[in-house]
mmCIF file of N, CA and C in Angstrom:
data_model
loop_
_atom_site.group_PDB
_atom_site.id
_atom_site.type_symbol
_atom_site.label_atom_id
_atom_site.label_comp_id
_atom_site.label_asym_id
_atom_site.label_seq_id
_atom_site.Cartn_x
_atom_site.Cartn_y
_atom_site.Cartn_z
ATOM 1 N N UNK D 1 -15.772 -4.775 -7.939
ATOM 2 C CA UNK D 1 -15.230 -3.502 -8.275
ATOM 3 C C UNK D 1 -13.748 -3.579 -8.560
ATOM 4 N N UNK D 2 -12.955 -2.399 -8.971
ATOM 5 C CA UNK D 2 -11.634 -2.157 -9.286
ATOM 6 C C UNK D 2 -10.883 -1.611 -8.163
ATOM 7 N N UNK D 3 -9.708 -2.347 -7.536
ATOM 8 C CA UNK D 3 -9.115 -1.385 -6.762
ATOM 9 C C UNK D 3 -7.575 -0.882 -6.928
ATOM 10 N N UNK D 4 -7.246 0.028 -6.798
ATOM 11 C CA UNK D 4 -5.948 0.224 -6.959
ATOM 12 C C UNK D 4 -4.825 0.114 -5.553
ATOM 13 N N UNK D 5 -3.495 -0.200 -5.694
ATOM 14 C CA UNK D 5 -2.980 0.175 -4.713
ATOM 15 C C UNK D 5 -1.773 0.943 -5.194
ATOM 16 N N UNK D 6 -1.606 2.011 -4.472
ATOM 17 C CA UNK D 6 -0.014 2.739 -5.259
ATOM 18 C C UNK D 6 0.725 3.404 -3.512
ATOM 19 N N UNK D 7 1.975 2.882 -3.654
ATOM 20 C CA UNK D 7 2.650 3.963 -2.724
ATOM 21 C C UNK D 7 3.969 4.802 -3.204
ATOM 22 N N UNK D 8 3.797 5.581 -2.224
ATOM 23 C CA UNK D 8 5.101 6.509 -2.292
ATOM 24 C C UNK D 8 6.229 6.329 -1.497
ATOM 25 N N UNK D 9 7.437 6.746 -2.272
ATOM 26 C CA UNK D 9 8.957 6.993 -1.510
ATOM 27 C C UNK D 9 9.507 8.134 -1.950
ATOM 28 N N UNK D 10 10.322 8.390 -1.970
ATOM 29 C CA UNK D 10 11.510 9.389 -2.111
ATOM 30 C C UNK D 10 11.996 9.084 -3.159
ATOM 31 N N UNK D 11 11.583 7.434 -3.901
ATOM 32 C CA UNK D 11 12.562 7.513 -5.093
ATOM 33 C C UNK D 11 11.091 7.380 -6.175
ATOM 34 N N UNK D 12 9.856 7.397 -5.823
ATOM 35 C CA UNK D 12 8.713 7.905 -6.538
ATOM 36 C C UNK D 12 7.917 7.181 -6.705
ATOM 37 N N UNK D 13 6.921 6.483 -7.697
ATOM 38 C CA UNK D 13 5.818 6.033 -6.726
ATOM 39 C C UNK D 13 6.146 4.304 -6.941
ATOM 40 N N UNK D 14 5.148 3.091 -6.197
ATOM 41 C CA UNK D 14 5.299 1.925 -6.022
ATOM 42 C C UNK D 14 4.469 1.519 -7.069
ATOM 43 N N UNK D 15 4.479 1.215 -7.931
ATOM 44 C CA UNK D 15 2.804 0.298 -8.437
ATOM 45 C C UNK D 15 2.515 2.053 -9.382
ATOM 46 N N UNK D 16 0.965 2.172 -10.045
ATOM 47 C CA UNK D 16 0.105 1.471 -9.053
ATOM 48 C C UNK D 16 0.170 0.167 -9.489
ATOM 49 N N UNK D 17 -0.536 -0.986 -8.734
ATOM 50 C CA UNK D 17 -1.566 -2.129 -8.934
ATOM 51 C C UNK D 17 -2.950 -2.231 -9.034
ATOM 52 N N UNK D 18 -3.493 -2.845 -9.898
ATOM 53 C CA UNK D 18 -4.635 -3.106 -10.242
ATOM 54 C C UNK D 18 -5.444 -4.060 -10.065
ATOM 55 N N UNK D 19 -6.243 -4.753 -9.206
ATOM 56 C CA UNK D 19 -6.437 -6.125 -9.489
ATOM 57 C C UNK D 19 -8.514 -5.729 -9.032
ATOM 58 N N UNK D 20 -8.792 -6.856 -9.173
ATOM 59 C CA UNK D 20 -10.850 -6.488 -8.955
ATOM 60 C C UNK D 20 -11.372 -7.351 -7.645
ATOM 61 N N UNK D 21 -12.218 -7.232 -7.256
ATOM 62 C CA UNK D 21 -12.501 -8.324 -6.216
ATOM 63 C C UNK D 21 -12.375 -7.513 -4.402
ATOM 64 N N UNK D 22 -13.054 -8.171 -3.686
ATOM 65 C CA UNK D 22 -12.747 -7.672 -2.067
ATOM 66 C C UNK D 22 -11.324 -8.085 -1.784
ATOM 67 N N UNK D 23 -10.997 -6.758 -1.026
ATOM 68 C CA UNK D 23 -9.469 -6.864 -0.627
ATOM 69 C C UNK D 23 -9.847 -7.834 0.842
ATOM 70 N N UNK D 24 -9.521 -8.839 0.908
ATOM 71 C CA UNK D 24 -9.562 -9.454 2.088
ATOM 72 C C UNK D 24 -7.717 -9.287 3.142
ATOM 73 N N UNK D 25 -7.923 -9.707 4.265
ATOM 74 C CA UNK D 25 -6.841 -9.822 4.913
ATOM 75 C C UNK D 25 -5.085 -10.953 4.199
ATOM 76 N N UNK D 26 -6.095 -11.812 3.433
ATOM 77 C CA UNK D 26 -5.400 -13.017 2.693
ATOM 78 C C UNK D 26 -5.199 -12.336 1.219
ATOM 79 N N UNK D 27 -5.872 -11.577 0.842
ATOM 80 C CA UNK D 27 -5.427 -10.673 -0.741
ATOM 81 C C UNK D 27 -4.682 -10.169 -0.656
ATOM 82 N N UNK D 28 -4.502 -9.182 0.726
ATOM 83 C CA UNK D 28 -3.364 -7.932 1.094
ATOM 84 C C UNK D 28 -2.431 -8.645 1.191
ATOM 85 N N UNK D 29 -2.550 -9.736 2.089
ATOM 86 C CA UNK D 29 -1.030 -10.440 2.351
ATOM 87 C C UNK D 29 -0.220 -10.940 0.795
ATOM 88 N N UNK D 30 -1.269 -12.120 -0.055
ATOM 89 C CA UNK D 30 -0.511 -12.228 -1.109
ATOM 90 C C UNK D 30 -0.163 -10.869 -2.173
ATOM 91 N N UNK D 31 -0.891 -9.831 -2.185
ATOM 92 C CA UNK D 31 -0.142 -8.612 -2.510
ATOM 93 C C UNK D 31 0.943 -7.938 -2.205
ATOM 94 N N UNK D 32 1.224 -8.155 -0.820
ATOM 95 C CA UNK D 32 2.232 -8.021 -0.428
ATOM 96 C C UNK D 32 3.647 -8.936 -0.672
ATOM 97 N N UNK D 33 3.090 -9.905 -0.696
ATOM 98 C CA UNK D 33 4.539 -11.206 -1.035
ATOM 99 C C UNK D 33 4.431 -11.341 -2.766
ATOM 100 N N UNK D 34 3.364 -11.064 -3.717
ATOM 101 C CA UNK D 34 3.784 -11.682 -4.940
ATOM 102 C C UNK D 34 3.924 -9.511 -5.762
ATOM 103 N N UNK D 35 3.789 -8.659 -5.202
ATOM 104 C CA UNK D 35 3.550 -7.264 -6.310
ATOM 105 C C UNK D 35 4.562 -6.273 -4.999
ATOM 106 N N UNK D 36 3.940 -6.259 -3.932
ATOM 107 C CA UNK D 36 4.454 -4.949 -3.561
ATOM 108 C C UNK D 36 5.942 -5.108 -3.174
ATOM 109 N N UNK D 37 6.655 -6.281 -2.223
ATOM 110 C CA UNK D 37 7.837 -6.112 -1.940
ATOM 111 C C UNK D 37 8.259 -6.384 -2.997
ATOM 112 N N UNK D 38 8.291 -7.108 -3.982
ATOM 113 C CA UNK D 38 9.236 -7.410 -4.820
ATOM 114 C C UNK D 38 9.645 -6.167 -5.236
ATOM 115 N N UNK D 39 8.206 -5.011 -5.705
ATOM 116 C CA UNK D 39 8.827 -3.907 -6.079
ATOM 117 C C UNK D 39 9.705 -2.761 -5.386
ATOM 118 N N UNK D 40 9.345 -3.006 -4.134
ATOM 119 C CA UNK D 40 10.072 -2.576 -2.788
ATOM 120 C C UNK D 40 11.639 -2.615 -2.788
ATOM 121 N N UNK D 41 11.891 -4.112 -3.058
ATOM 122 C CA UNK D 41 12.810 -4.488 -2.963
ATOM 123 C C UNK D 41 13.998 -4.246 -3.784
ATOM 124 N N UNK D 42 13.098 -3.949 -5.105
ATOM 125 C CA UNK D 42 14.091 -3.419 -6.756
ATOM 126 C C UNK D 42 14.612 -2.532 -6.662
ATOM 127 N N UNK D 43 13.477 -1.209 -5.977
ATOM 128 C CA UNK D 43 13.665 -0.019 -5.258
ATOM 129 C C UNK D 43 14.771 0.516 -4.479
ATOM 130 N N UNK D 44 14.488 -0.265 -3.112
ATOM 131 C CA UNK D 44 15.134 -0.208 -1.789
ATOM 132 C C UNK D 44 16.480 -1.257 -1.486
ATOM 133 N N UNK D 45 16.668 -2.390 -1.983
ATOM 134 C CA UNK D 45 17.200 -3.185 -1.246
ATOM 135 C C UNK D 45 16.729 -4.019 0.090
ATOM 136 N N UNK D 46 17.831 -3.951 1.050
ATOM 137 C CA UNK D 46 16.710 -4.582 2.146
ATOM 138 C C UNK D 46 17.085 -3.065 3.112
ATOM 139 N N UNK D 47 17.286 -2.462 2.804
ATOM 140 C CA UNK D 47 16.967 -0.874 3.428
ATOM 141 C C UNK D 47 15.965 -0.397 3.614
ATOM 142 N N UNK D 48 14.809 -1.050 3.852
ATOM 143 C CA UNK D 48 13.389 -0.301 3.682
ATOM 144 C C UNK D 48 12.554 -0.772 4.888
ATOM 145 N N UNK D 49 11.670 1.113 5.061
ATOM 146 C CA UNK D 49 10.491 0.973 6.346
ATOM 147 C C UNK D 49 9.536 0.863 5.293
ATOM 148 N N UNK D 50 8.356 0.066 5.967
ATOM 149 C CA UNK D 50 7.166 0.342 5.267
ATOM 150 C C UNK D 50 6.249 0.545 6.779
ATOM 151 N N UNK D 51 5.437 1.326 5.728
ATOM 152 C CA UNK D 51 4.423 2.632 6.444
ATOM 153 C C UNK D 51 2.621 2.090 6.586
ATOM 154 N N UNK D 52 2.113 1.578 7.260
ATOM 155 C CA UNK D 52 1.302 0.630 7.417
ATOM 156 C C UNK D 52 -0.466 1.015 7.979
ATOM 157 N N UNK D 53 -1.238 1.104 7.640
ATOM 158 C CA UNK D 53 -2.098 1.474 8.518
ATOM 159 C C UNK D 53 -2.837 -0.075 9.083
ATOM 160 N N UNK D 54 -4.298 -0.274 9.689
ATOM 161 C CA UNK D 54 -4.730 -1.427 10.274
ATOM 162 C C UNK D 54 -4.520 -2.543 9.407
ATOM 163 N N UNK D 55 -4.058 -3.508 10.349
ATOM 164 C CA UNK D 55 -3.929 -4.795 9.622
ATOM 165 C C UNK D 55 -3.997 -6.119 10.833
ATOM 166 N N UNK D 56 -4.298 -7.033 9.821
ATOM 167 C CA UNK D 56 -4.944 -8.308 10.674
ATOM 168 C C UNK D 56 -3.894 -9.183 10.760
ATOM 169 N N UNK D 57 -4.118 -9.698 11.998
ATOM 170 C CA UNK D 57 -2.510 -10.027 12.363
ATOM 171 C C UNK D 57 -1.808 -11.250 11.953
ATOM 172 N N UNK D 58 -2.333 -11.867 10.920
ATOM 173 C CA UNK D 58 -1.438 -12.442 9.768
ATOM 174 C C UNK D 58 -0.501 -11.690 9.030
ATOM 175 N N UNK D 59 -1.060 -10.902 8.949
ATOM 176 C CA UNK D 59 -0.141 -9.764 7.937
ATOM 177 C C UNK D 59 0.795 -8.766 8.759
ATOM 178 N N UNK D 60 0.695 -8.719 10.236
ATOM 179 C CA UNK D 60 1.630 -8.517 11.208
ATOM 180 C C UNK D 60 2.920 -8.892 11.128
ATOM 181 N N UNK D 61 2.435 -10.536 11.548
ATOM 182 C CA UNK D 61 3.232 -11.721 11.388
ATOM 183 C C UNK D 61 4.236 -11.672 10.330
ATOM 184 N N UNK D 62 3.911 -11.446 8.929
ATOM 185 C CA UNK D 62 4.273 -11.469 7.633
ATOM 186 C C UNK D 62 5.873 -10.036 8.082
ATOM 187 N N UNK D 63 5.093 -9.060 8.188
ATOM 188 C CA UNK D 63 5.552 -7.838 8.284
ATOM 189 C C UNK D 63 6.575 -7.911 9.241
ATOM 190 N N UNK D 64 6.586 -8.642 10.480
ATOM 191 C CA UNK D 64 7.510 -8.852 11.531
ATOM 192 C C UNK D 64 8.532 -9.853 10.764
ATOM 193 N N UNK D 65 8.192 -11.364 10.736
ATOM 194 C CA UNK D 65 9.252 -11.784 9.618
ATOM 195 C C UNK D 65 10.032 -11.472 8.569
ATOM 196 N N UNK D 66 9.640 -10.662 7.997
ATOM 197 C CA UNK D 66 10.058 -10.141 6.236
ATOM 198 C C UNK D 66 10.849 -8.827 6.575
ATOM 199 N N UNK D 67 10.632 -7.958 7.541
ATOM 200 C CA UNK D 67 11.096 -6.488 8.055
ATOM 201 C C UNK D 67 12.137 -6.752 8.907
ATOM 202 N N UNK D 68 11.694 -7.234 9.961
ATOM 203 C CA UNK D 68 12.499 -7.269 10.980
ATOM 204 C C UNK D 68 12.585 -6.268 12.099
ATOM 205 N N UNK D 69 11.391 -6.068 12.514
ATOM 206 C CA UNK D 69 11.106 -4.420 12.726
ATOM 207 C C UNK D 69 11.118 -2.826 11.763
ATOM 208 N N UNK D 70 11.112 -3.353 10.918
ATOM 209 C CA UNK D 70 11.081 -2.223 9.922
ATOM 210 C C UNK D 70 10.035 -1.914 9.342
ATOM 211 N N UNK D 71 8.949 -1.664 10.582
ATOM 212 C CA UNK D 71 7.427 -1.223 9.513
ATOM 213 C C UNK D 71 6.965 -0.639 10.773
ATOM 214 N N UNK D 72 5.932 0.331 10.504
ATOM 215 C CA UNK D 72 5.407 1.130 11.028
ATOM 216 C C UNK D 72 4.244 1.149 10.838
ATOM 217 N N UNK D 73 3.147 0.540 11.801
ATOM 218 C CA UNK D 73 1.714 0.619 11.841
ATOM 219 C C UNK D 73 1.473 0.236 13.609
ATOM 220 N N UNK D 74 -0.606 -0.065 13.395
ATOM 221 C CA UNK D 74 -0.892 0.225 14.568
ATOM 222 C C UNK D 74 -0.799 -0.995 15.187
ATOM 223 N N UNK D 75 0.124 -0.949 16.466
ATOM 224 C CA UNK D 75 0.931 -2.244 16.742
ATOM 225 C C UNK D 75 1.724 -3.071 16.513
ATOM 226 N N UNK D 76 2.462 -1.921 15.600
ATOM 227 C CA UNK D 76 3.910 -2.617 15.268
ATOM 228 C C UNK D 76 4.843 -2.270 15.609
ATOM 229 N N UNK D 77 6.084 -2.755 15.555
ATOM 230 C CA UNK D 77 7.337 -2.357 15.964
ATOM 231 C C UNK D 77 7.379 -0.940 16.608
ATOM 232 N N UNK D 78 7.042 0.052 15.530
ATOM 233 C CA UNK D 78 7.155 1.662 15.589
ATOM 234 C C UNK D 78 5.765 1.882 15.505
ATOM 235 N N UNK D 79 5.111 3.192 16.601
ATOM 236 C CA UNK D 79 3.656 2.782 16.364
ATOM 237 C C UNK D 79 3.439 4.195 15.375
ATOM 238 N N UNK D 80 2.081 3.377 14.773
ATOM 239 C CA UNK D 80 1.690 4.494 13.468
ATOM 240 C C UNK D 80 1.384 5.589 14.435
ATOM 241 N N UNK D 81 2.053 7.017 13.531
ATOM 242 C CA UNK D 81 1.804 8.411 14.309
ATOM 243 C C UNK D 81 0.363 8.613 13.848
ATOM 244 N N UNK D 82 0.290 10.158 14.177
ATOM 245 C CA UNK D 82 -1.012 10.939 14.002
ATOM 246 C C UNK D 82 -1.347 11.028 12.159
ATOM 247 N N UNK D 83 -2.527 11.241 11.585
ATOM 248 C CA UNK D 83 -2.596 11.273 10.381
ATOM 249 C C UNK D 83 -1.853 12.635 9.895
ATOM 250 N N UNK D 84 -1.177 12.574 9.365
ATOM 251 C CA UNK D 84 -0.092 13.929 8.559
ATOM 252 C C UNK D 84 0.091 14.219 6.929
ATOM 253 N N UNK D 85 0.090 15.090 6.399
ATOM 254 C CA UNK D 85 -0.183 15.671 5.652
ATOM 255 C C UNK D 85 1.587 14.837 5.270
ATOM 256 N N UNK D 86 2.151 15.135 5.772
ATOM 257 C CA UNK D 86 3.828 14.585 5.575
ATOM 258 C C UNK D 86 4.370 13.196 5.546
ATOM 259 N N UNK D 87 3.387 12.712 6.327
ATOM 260 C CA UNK D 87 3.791 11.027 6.060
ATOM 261 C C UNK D 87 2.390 10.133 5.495
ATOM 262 N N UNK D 88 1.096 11.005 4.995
ATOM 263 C CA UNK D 88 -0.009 10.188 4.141
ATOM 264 C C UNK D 88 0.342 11.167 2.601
ATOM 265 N N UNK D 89 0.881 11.702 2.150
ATOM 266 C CA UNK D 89 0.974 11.861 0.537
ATOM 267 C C UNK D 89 -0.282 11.618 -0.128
ATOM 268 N N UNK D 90 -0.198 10.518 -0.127
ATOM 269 C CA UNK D 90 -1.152 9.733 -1.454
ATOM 270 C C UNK D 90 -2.844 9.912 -0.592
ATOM 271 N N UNK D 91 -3.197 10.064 0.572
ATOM 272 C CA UNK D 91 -4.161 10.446 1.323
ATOM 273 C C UNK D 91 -4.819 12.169 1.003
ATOM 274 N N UNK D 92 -3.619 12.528 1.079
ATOM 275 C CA UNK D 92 -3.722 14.336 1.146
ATOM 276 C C UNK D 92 -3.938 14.520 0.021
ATOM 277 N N UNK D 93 -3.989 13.815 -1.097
ATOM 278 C CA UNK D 93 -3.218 14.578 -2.419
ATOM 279 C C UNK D 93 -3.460 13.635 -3.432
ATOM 280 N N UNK D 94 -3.065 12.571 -3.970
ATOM 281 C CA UNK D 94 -2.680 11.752 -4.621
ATOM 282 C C UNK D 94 -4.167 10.962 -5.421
ATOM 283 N N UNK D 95 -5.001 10.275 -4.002
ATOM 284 C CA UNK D 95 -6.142 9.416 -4.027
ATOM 285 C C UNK D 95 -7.207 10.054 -4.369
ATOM 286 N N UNK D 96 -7.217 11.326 -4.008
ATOM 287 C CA UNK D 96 -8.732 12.518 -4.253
ATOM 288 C C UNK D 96 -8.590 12.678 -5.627
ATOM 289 N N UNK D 97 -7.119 13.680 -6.246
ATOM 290 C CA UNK D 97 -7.244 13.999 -7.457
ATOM 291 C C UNK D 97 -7.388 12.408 -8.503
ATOM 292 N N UNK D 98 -6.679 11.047 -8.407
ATOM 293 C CA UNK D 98 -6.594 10.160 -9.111
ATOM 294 C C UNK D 98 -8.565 9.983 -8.946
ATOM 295 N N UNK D 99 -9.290 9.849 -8.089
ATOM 296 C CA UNK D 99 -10.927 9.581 -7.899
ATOM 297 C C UNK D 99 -11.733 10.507 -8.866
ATOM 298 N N UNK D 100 -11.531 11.639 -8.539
ATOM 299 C CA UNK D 100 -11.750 12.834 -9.699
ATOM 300 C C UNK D 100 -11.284 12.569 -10.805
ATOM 301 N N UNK D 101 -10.634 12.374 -11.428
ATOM 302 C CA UNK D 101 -10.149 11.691 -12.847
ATOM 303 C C UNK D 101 -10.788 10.609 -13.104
ATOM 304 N N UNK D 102 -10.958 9.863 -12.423
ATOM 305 C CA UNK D 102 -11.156 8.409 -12.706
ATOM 306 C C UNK D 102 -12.321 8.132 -12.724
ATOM 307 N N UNK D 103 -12.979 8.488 -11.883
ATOM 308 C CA UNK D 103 -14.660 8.565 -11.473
ATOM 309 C C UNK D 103 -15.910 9.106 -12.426
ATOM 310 N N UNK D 104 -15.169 9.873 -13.074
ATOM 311 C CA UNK D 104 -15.750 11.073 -14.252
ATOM 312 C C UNK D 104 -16.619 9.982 -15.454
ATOM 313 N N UNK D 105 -16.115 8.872 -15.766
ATOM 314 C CA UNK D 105 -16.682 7.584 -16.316
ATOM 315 C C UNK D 105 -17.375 6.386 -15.805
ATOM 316 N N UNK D 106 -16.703 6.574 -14.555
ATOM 317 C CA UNK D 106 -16.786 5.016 -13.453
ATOM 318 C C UNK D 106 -16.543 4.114 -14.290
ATOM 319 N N UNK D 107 -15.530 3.531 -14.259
ATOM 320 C CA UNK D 107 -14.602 2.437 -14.669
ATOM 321 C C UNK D 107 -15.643 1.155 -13.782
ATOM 322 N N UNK D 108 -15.871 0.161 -14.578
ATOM 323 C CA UNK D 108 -16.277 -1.243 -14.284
ATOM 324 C C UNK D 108 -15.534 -2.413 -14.389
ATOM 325 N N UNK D 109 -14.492 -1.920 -15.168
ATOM 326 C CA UNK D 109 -13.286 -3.305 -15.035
ATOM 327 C C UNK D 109 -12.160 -2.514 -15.465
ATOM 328 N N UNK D 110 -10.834 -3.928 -15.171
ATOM 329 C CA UNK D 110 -9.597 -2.988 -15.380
ATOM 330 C C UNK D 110 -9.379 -2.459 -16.591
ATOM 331 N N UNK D 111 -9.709 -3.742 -17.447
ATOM 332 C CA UNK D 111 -9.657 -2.993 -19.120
ATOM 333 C C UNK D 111 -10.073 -1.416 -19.223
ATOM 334 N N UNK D 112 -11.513 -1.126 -18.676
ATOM 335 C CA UNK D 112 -11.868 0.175 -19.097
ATOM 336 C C UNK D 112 -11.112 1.453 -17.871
ATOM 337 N N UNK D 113 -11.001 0.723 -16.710
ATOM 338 C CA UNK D 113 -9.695 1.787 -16.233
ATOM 339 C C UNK D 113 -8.337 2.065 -16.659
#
């Protein structure tokens, strides 16, 4: 299948990214080191929290090295709060309407998404 990943900041959105295949614990991580910080980084500088939900603790590891305490999930540095309408965006809002759009065809590869 196709999956996307997109986040939000204050200075607007990350990505999205596109890539096909099971997101494994080892996909997320190299997503994280070769697409998302870099773009993070263009963004933010090294001024930046990232906002985290479950993750396997390679990608902890990753997140503790690379941050420095500057991430927020379950068992990290700062622990992930309650689910919120204010700090999930792309949950509340974002992922439903993009599914509804997107779904209306069902996309089978990236080309046709």
């Amino acid at each position: 299948g196709v999956n996307v990943w997109c986040g939000l900041s204050s200075c607007g959105l990350i990505g999205p990214f596109f890539f096909e295949g099971t997101v494994t614990g080892q996909v997320y991580l190299d997503m994280l080191q070769t697409l998302i910080f870099p773009a993070i980084q263009e963004l933010f500088g090294d001024g930046r929290f990232y906002l985290q939900g479950g993750l396997p603790p390679h990608v902890r590891e990753y997140l503790d090295d690379t941050l420095l305490g500057r991430w927020i999930g379950r068992r990290g540095p700062t622990e992930y709060p309650p689910w919120s309408p204010d700090l999930t965006p792309l949950d509340f809002y974002l992922w439903g309407t993009l599914k509804d759009e997107v779904y209306q065809q069902k996309p089978a590869t990236l080309n046709t998404l």
